[in-house]
């Protein structure tokens, strides 16, 4: 066994690191990614936390699902946490992983101690015109054709096109992204869009009693960086901008990303109130 414990739960690939006696920290990846997207920040986070990474259904090494609706995804994650015997977890979501984290807090507040959202677009209005390569890969008519013919180089380019600086893409992430089916990704993207169109993330969070951290790259090419301020409607929300960083802070600036997360997690640690 390596330094990580790997298993399957509820059809999802789960990787755990750090002491099981430490406060739990759940990492939820964004659309078209996998738990491997967190690789650069895991060593720092696992130094003081029990880190749990999952591959969401249909992503990485996890089996597909009959529904990719955000509430359904959150229910699966809740069941996984129940199986692991975990509660009062700090939940960290990247991009659309923040939607599932938010839905988890909505549906199972007993499980969520606090939420940290990284590059999570607040509503459809904040979405920018996407880079050309992403538009080609993610939508018909070229999407299905290009997706089936992706090389490792094309996958790496698809990942780094939303970064504001050169990055080293983990090999495991490239492998995991190549496993994702085009049809599955389209269903996931449609479900995510429906969730934030129904009600924005800041509105949802404002209705909850949970500490919130928002991290945004100041050079994010996917979501308007100024939209990070839309989260100011959430009482007590901490909003931090990362200068010179794009949409994937974990890969672009691991130290600048893990630092605020660890400070936030430490501040929001403790047993749930009675």
XYZ file of C-alpha atoms in Angstrom, residues 104-261:
158
model
C -24.533 18.761 -0.006
C -24.807 21.558 2.563
C -28.381 22.233 1.457
C -29.489 18.619 1.716
C -27.316 17.326 4.577
C -26.267 20.235 6.793
C -25.369 17.702 9.493
C -22.418 16.563 7.372
C -20.912 19.939 6.440
C -18.799 22.008 8.819
C -17.806 24.629 6.238
C -17.477 25.163 2.501
C -14.486 26.352 0.484
C -15.249 27.090 -3.165
C -12.457 27.496 -5.714
C -13.227 29.081 -9.113
C -16.935 28.318 -8.667
C -18.990 30.433 -11.057
C -21.887 31.985 -9.135
C -24.509 32.122 -11.909
C -24.820 31.791 -15.707
C -24.374 35.545 -16.174
C -20.776 35.303 -14.942
C -19.705 32.812 -17.622
C -17.215 34.282 -20.106
C -16.782 33.359 -23.757
C -14.779 30.143 -23.534
C -11.376 29.537 -25.155
C -11.652 28.265 -28.735
C -10.317 24.794 -27.929
C -12.888 24.275 -25.194
C -15.717 25.428 -27.425
C -14.607 22.920 -30.039
C -14.183 20.052 -27.560
C -17.322 20.541 -25.526
C -20.038 21.210 -28.089
C -21.395 19.748 -31.327
C -20.648 19.328 -34.140
C -16.888 19.019 -33.520
C -17.059 17.908 -29.901
C -17.961 14.228 -30.383
C -15.405 13.844 -33.196
C -12.523 15.546 -31.373
C -13.321 13.849 -28.064
C -12.928 10.390 -29.570
C -9.574 11.347 -31.100
C -7.967 13.141 -28.197
C -4.267 12.536 -27.658
C -2.512 13.071 -24.337
C -1.155 16.325 -25.749
C -4.642 17.536 -26.640
C -5.941 16.632 -23.175
C -3.097 18.563 -21.571
C -3.798 21.535 -23.798
C -7.498 21.376 -22.955
C -6.631 21.533 -19.269
C -3.992 24.261 -19.454
C -5.953 26.528 -21.779
C -7.839 27.845 -18.733
C -4.633 28.485 -16.775
C -2.919 31.859 -16.590
C 0.568 30.426 -16.140
C 2.520 27.295 -17.167
C 1.600 24.212 -15.132
C 2.632 20.587 -14.754
C -0.470 18.473 -15.382
C -0.423 15.258 -13.306
C -0.178 12.163 -15.510
C -2.985 10.523 -13.541
C -5.244 13.445 -14.390
C -4.552 13.078 -18.104
C -5.348 9.362 -17.892
C -8.537 10.020 -15.937
C -9.767 12.722 -18.306
C -9.313 10.372 -21.262
C -11.601 7.872 -19.513
C -14.548 10.290 -19.478
C -17.135 9.731 -22.209
C -18.290 12.697 -24.252
C -21.969 11.915 -23.616
C -21.373 11.786 -19.879
C -19.623 15.139 -19.870
C -22.467 16.744 -21.813
C -24.981 15.435 -19.265
C -22.857 16.745 -16.404
C -22.506 20.198 -17.981
C -26.253 20.394 -18.665
C -27.071 19.403 -15.090
C -24.640 21.959 -13.651
C -26.086 24.749 -15.799
C -29.595 23.856 -14.667
C -28.573 24.043 -11.002
C -27.220 27.593 -11.143
C -29.947 28.767 -13.523
C -32.571 27.714 -11.012
C -30.902 29.692 -8.217
C -27.456 31.260 -7.980
C -24.818 29.810 -5.673
C -24.561 32.983 -3.542
C -28.342 32.958 -3.041
C -28.235 29.325 -1.992
C -25.365 29.894 0.422
C -26.972 32.995 1.917
C -29.860 30.790 3.037
C -27.519 28.427 4.892
C -25.785 28.766 8.233
C -22.329 27.582 7.189
C -18.929 29.310 6.988
C -17.849 29.978 3.392
C -14.501 30.679 1.741
C -14.373 31.765 -1.907
C -11.077 31.583 -3.802
C -10.896 32.996 -7.316
C -8.059 33.386 -9.765
C -7.773 37.038 -10.776
C -7.083 35.918 -14.359
C -9.791 33.242 -14.651
C -10.766 32.964 -18.362
C -13.892 30.871 -17.709
C -15.737 32.902 -15.084
C -15.592 36.662 -14.707
C -13.181 37.188 -11.790
C -15.235 40.193 -10.689
C -18.129 37.811 -10.019
C -16.301 36.577 -6.922
C -17.727 39.670 -5.253
C -21.234 38.383 -5.857
C -20.597 36.086 -2.905
C -20.581 39.130 -0.628
C -24.317 38.520 -0.104
C -23.350 35.452 1.949
C -23.055 36.554 5.599
C -19.471 36.302 6.801
C -18.116 34.864 3.554
C -14.359 35.227 3.066
C -13.373 36.150 -0.478
C -9.765 35.933 -1.610
C -8.375 36.685 -5.062
C -5.241 34.940 -6.307
C -3.165 37.311 -8.487
C -1.833 35.923 -11.762
C -3.866 32.737 -11.425
C -6.475 31.357 -13.812
C -9.214 28.767 -13.429
C -7.213 25.919 -11.824
C -5.402 27.321 -8.777
C -4.523 23.842 -7.435
C -2.278 23.272 -10.453
C -1.175 26.863 -11.000
C -0.388 27.948 -7.442
C -0.567 25.036 -4.973
C 0.924 26.941 -2.024
C -1.212 30.025 -2.584
C -4.248 27.743 -2.734
C -3.591 25.425 0.193
C -2.622 28.268 2.545
C -6.024 30.017 2.655
C -7.805 26.652 2.722
